[in-house]
Amino acid sequence: MNWLLITIAVSIAGITFALNAASPGHEQLLDHDVLFVFAHPDDESMFFGPTVDFVSRRRHGGVHLLCLSNGNADGLGAIRAKEIVEAASRYKIPASNVHVVEDPKLQDGMRNTWSTTAVASAVGSAIESAKSAGRSISLVITFDGYGISGHANHRACHRGVIDYAREHRGLRVYTLDSVNILRKYWTLLDATFTYLTYRWGSERRVVVCADHRAQARIRDAMVEAHKSQMVWYRQIWISLSRYMSTNSLRREL
């Protein structure tokens, strides 16, 4: 029985690995420009990589990245701000679509409580900047309420985006599902849950799967662009984390 379960899990993982696709309802991600809102340079690849790659390959020039800090907790903010622009280029996202915020109210750190108003203001500024360039953003993708790792800055992204969207009707918000630690690091186990979710997707829930080529691009952005962050535990994340191959998104607004 155990071997049967392992075989099924491996088979489903193989299917997931082979697909560069999204579940039913993925059209919601492609009909207008998309703004990804996250906390630190490298979040776009470390967590949202499959979706960033999927959308950017299908909607050229229609992906915008809003990074709410330059990740200066270790004094590397100036370097990391340049690295995210380089990472964006790996997804064919122009530098003009990358916004890195430097605000005293939005400083990198687990103990730093971010102003929800400041986050919402940054979201509005990014949307207006795109509008002035002739682009229309109607969809925002960000962390869910837990923020994958529970990081205070990730959770603040969620609060600020939701606050902004509630004041601006018509703006849709999808959030990236947080999963338990087994699913986070055991891709074979997660593949089973992901496959079932994929089969019953809807416009309120979308699963994006990265094939081996997409995963290579995401890995390249992490390793080659975000070089200052290549510490040992990032290597473990790249090798084991489900977020390098799979994103499950849920529509909140």
Tab-separated table of N, CA and C in Angstrom, residues 138-230:
chain	number	residue	atom	x	y	z
A	138	SER	N	-5.832	45.963	-13.216
A	138	SER	CA	-7.115	45.659	-12.580
A	138	SER	C	-7.023	44.455	-11.649
A	139	LEU	N	-5.827	43.894	-11.531
A	139	LEU	CA	-5.638	42.715	-10.692
A	139	LEU	C	-4.363	42.854	-9.875
A	140	VAL	N	-4.465	42.566	-8.579
A	140	VAL	CA	-3.305	42.568	-7.686
A	140	VAL	C	-3.149	41.171	-7.099
A	141	ILE	N	-1.924	40.689	-7.070
A	141	ILE	CA	-1.605	39.402	-6.449
A	141	ILE	C	-0.615	39.653	-5.320
A	142	THR	N	-0.927	39.140	-4.142
A	142	THR	CA	-0.063	39.362	-2.984
A	142	THR	C	-0.126	38.159	-2.044
A	143	PHE	N	0.497	38.280	-0.886
A	143	PHE	CA	0.461	37.224	0.125
A	143	PHE	C	-0.936	37.097	0.725
A	144	ASP	N	-1.240	35.937	1.290
A	144	ASP	CA	-2.461	35.806	2.067
A	144	ASP	C	-2.221	36.337	3.476
A	145	GLY	N	-3.195	36.173	4.346
A	145	GLY	CA	-3.099	36.769	5.669
A	145	GLY	C	-1.964	36.245	6.521
A	146	TYR	N	-1.518	35.001	6.270
A	146	TYR	CA	-0.409	34.441	7.038
A	146	TYR	C	0.940	34.780	6.426
A	147	GLY	N	0.984	34.958	5.119
A	147	GLY	CA	2.220	35.382	4.465
A	147	GLY	C	3.272	34.308	4.297
A	148	ILE	N	2.852	33.051	4.056
A	148	ILE	CA	3.707	31.891	3.800
A	148	ILE	C	4.537	31.500	5.023
A	149	SER	N	5.367	32.410	5.509
A	149	SER	CA	6.266	32.109	6.629
A	149	SER	C	5.836	32.783	7.927
A	150	GLY	N	4.784	33.579	7.857
A	150	GLY	CA	4.360	34.341	9.023
A	150	GLY	C	5.126	35.629	9.219
A	151	HIS	N	5.997	35.973	8.272
A	151	HIS	CA	6.809	37.194	8.369
A	151	HIS	C	5.886	38.413	8.469
A	152	ALA	N	6.174	39.280	9.433
A	152	ALA	CA	5.326	40.449	9.675
A	152	ALA	C	5.187	41.328	8.438
A	153	ASN	N	6.255	41.476	7.673
A	153	ASN	CA	6.203	42.316	6.474
A	153	ASN	C	5.314	41.699	5.401
A	154	HIS	N	5.344	40.381	5.266
A	154	HIS	CA	4.477	39.698	4.293
A	154	HIS	C	3.011	39.916	4.656
A	155	ARG	N	2.703	39.776	5.931
A	155	ARG	CA	1.317	39.914	6.382
A	155	ARG	C	0.819	41.346	6.204
A	156	ALA	N	1.734	42.289	6.347
A	156	ALA	CA	1.368	43.695	6.147
A	156	ALA	C	1.017	43.974	4.690
A	157	CYS	N	1.674	43.279	3.764
A	157	CYS	CA	1.333	43.426	2.339
A	157	CYS	C	-0.140	43.103	2.130
A	158	HIS	N	-0.578	42.009	2.726
A	158	HIS	CA	-1.969	41.575	2.590
A	158	HIS	C	-2.926	42.626	3.133
A	159	ARG	N	-2.662	43.117	4.330
A	159	ARG	CA	-3.564	44.095	4.938
A	159	ARG	C	-3.662	45.361	4.094
A	160	GLY	N	-2.519	45.846	3.615
A	160	GLY	CA	-2.512	47.080	2.841
A	160	GLY	C	-3.218	46.946	1.512
A	161	VAL	N	-3.002	45.820	0.827
A	161	VAL	CA	-3.666	45.591	-0.463
A	161	VAL	C	-5.175	45.494	-0.276
A	162	ILE	N	-5.611	44.745	0.724
A	162	ILE	CA	-7.050	44.598	0.969
A	162	ILE	C	-7.681	45.946	1.299
A	163	ASP	N	-7.023	46.732	2.129
A	163	ASP	CA	-7.548	48.063	2.461
A	163	ASP	C	-7.687	48.921	1.216
A	164	TYR	N	-6.663	48.899	0.365
A	164	TYR	CA	-6.710	49.704	-0.860
A	164	TYR	C	-7.833	49.223	-1.778
A	165	ALA	N	-7.942	47.920	-1.953
A	165	ALA	CA	-8.939	47.372	-2.875
A	165	ALA	C	-10.361	47.651	-2.406
A	166	ARG	N	-10.577	47.667	-1.110
A	166	ARG	CA	-11.921	47.951	-0.595
A	166	ARG	C	-12.346	49.385	-0.868
A	167	GLU	N	-11.365	50.249	-1.034
A	167	GLU	CA	-11.657	51.652	-1.345
A	167	GLU	C	-11.703	51.910	-2.848
A	168	HIS	N	-11.306	50.928	-3.634
A	168	HIS	CA	-11.261	51.096	-5.095
A	168	HIS	C	-11.958	49.903	-5.740
A	169	ARG	N	-13.258	49.996	-5.829
A	169	ARG	CA	-14.072	48.919	-6.369
A	169	ARG	C	-13.676	48.616	-7.808
A	170	GLY	N	-13.707	47.350	-8.145
A	170	GLY	CA	-13.324	46.933	-9.485
A	170	GLY	C	-11.931	46.346	-9.537
A	171	LEU	N	-11.150	46.570	-8.493
A	171	LEU	CA	-9.807	45.992	-8.424
A	171	LEU	C	-9.915	44.599	-7.804
A	172	ARG	N	-9.490	43.600	-8.543
A	172	ARG	CA	-9.538	42.224	-8.048
A	172	ARG	C	-8.253	41.887	-7.294
A	173	VAL	N	-8.395	41.053	-6.284
A	173	VAL	CA	-7.239	40.655	-5.472
A	173	VAL	C	-7.196	39.137	-5.352
A	174	TYR	N	-6.070	38.562	-5.753
A	174	TYR	CA	-5.791	37.147	-5.521
A	174	TYR	C	-4.637	37.054	-4.528
A	175	THR	N	-4.734	36.084	-3.621
A	175	THR	CA	-3.662	35.907	-2.637
A	175	THR	C	-3.056	34.511	-2.760
A	176	LEU	N	-1.770	34.431	-2.433
A	176	LEU	CA	-1.014	33.184	-2.535
A	176	LEU	C	-1.222	32.351	-1.277
A	177	ASP	N	-1.690	31.126	-1.457
A	177	ASP	CA	-1.984	30.260	-0.316
A	177	ASP	C	-0.734	29.923	0.494
A	178	SER	N	-0.854	30.033	1.802
A	178	SER	CA	0.142	29.475	2.716
A	178	SER	C	-0.234	28.020	2.974
A	179	VAL	N	0.762	27.153	3.064
A	179	VAL	CA	0.505	25.733	3.324
A	179	VAL	C	1.330	25.286	4.523
A	180	ASN	N	0.987	24.115	5.062
A	180	ASN	CA	1.733	23.624	6.222
A	180	ASN	C	3.149	23.223	5.825
A	181	ILE	N	3.984	22.990	6.819
A	181	ILE	CA	5.412	22.792	6.550
A	181	ILE	C	5.683	21.523	5.741
A	182	LEU	N	4.857	20.482	5.908
A	182	LEU	CA	5.054	19.269	5.114
A	182	LEU	C	4.829	19.549	3.634
A	183	ARG	N	3.733	20.215	3.332
A	183	ARG	CA	3.442	20.540	1.932
A	183	ARG	C	4.438	21.552	1.385
A	184	LYS	N	4.923	22.425	2.243
A	184	LYS	CA	5.846	23.464	1.788
A	184	LYS	C	7.155	22.873	1.279
A	185	TYR	N	7.646	21.828	1.958
A	185	TYR	CA	8.965	21.294	1.624
A	185	TYR	C	8.954	19.882	1.032
A	186	TRP	N	7.802	19.226	1.012
A	186	TRP	CA	7.737	17.881	0.463
A	186	TRP	C	6.911	17.933	-0.811
A	187	THR	N	7.587	18.173	-1.923
A	187	THR	CA	6.912	18.415	-3.190
A	187	THR	C	6.067	17.232	-3.627
A	188	LEU	N	6.533	16.002	-3.386
A	188	LEU	CA	5.765	14.826	-3.793
A	188	LEU	C	4.418	14.778	-3.085
A	189	LEU	N	4.410	15.059	-1.796
A	189	LEU	CA	3.155	15.081	-1.051
A	189	LEU	C	2.261	16.201	-1.557
A	190	ASP	N	2.840	17.365	-1.745
A	190	ASP	CA	2.050	18.511	-2.172
A	190	ASP	C	1.473	18.307	-3.564
A	191	ALA	N	2.175	17.564	-4.413
A	191	ALA	CA	1.707	17.355	-5.781
A	191	ALA	C	0.321	16.730	-5.806
A	192	THR	N	0.027	15.836	-4.853
A	192	THR	CA	-1.282	15.198	-4.804
A	192	THR	C	-2.370	16.224	-4.537
A	193	PHE	N	-2.175	17.054	-3.519
A	193	PHE	CA	-3.151	18.088	-3.206
A	193	PHE	C	-3.285	19.072	-4.364
A	194	THR	N	-2.164	19.431	-4.946
A	194	THR	CA	-2.162	20.394	-6.041
A	194	THR	C	-2.926	19.854	-7.239
A	195	TYR	N	-2.700	18.588	-7.566
A	195	TYR	CA	-3.368	17.987	-8.718
A	195	TYR	C	-4.883	17.990	-8.528
A	196	LEU	N	-5.335	17.631	-7.332
A	196	LEU	CA	-6.767	17.623	-7.069
A	196	LEU	C	-7.346	19.028	-7.168
A	197	THR	N	-6.625	20.007	-6.647
A	197	THR	CA	-7.066	21.397	-6.745
A	197	THR	C	-7.116	21.833	-8.199
A	198	TYR	N	-6.110	21.431	-8.955
A	198	TYR	CA	-6.022	21.774	-10.377
A	198	TYR	C	-7.248	21.267	-11.130
A	199	ARG	N	-7.686	20.054	-10.784
A	199	ARG	CA	-8.813	19.445	-11.481
A	199	ARG	C	-10.110	20.194	-11.227
A	200	TRP	N	-10.219	20.804	-10.065
A	200	TRP	CA	-11.463	21.492	-9.733
A	200	TRP	C	-11.233	22.987	-9.531
A	201	GLY	N	-10.496	23.561	-10.432
A	201	GLY	CA	-10.249	24.998	-10.365
A	201	GLY	C	-11.517	25.783	-10.674
A	202	SER	N	-11.521	27.024	-10.300
A	202	SER	CA	-12.641	27.914	-10.604
A	202	SER	C	-12.079	29.313	-10.730
A	203	GLU	N	-12.953	30.261	-11.064
A	203	GLU	CA	-12.452	31.626	-11.221
A	203	GLU	C	-12.026	32.227	-9.889
A	204	ARG	N	-12.423	31.615	-8.775
A	204	ARG	CA	-12.023	32.113	-7.461
A	204	ARG	C	-10.809	31.378	-6.906
A	205	ARG	N	-10.375	30.349	-7.603
A	205	ARG	CA	-9.210	29.593	-7.143
A	205	ARG	C	-8.430	29.116	-8.361
A	206	VAL	N	-7.178	29.482	-8.453
A	206	VAL	CA	-6.356	29.147	-9.614
A	206	VAL	C	-5.055	28.506	-9.137
A	207	VAL	N	-4.656	27.435	-9.811
A	207	VAL	CA	-3.369	26.798	-9.538
A	207	VAL	C	-2.480	26.964	-10.761
A	208	VAL	N	-1.263	27.439	-10.550
A	208	VAL	CA	-0.291	27.608	-11.629
A	208	VAL	C	0.851	26.623	-11.409
A	209	CYS	N	1.136	25.818	-12.424
A	209	CYS	CA	2.216	24.831	-12.356
A	209	CYS	C	3.321	25.213	-13.332
A	210	ALA	N	4.549	25.225	-12.868
A	210	ALA	CA	5.699	25.549	-13.718
A	210	ALA	C	6.341	24.263	-14.220
A	211	ASP	N	6.570	24.172	-15.530
A	211	ASP	CA	7.280	23.017	-16.058
A	211	ASP	C	8.775	23.176	-15.808
A	212	HIS	N	9.585	22.236	-16.312
A	212	HIS	CA	11.013	22.277	-16.003
A	212	HIS	C	11.689	23.512	-16.590
A	213	ARG	N	11.182	24.011	-17.731
A	213	ARG	CA	11.777	25.219	-18.316
A	213	ARG	C	11.460	26.446	-17.464
A	214	ALA	N	10.207	26.547	-17.026
A	214	ALA	CA	9.821	27.667	-16.169
A	214	ALA	C	10.567	27.610	-14.838
A	215	GLN	N	10.702	26.410	-14.284
A	215	GLN	CA	11.433	26.269	-13.027
A	215	GLN	C	12.890	26.683	-13.191
A	216	ALA	N	13.454	26.397	-14.355
A	216	ALA	CA	14.843	26.800	-14.610
A	216	ALA	C	14.966	28.317	-14.646
A	217	ARG	N	13.968	28.985	-15.221
A	217	ARG	CA	14.001	30.455	-15.258
A	217	ARG	C	13.871	31.034	-13.851
A	218	ILE	N	12.993	30.445	-13.052
A	218	ILE	CA	12.815	30.917	-11.677
A	218	ILE	C	14.099	30.701	-10.877
A	219	ARG	N	14.690	29.531	-11.037
A	219	ARG	CA	15.944	29.219	-10.342
A	219	ARG	C	17.053	30.177	-10.779
A	220	ASP	N	17.078	30.496	-12.056
A	220	ASP	CA	18.082	31.422	-12.580
A	220	ASP	C	17.919	32.804	-11.953
A	221	ALA	N	16.668	33.250	-11.826
A	221	ALA	CA	16.417	34.549	-11.198
A	221	ALA	C	16.882	34.551	-9.749
A	222	MET	N	16.655	33.447	-9.048
A	222	MET	CA	17.058	33.352	-7.647
A	222	MET	C	18.575	33.308	-7.496
A	223	VAL	N	19.221	32.458	-8.281
A	223	VAL	CA	20.651	32.191	-8.094
A	223	VAL	C	21.528	33.242	-8.749
A	224	GLU	N	21.205	33.629	-9.975
A	224	GLU	CA	22.067	34.526	-10.736
A	224	GLU	C	21.758	36.000	-10.517
A	225	ALA	N	20.485	36.324	-10.305
A	225	ALA	CA	20.128	37.736	-10.107
A	225	ALA	C	20.236	38.142	-8.638
A	226	HIS	N	19.709	37.317	-7.749
A	226	HIS	CA	19.716	37.649	-6.313
A	226	HIS	C	20.929	37.015	-5.626
A	227	LYS	N	22.100	37.319	-6.130
A	227	LYS	CA	23.317	36.672	-5.627
A	227	LYS	C	23.604	36.992	-4.164
A	228	SER	N	23.234	38.177	-3.718
A	228	SER	CA	23.533	38.550	-2.331
A	228	SER	C	22.753	37.703	-1.328
A	229	GLN	N	21.725	37.007	-1.797
A	229	GLN	CA	20.861	36.236	-0.905
A	229	GLN	C	21.131	34.734	-0.941
A	230	MET	N	22.162	34.324	-1.659
A	230	MET	CA	22.421	32.900	-1.825
A	230	MET	C	23.148	32.288	-0.632
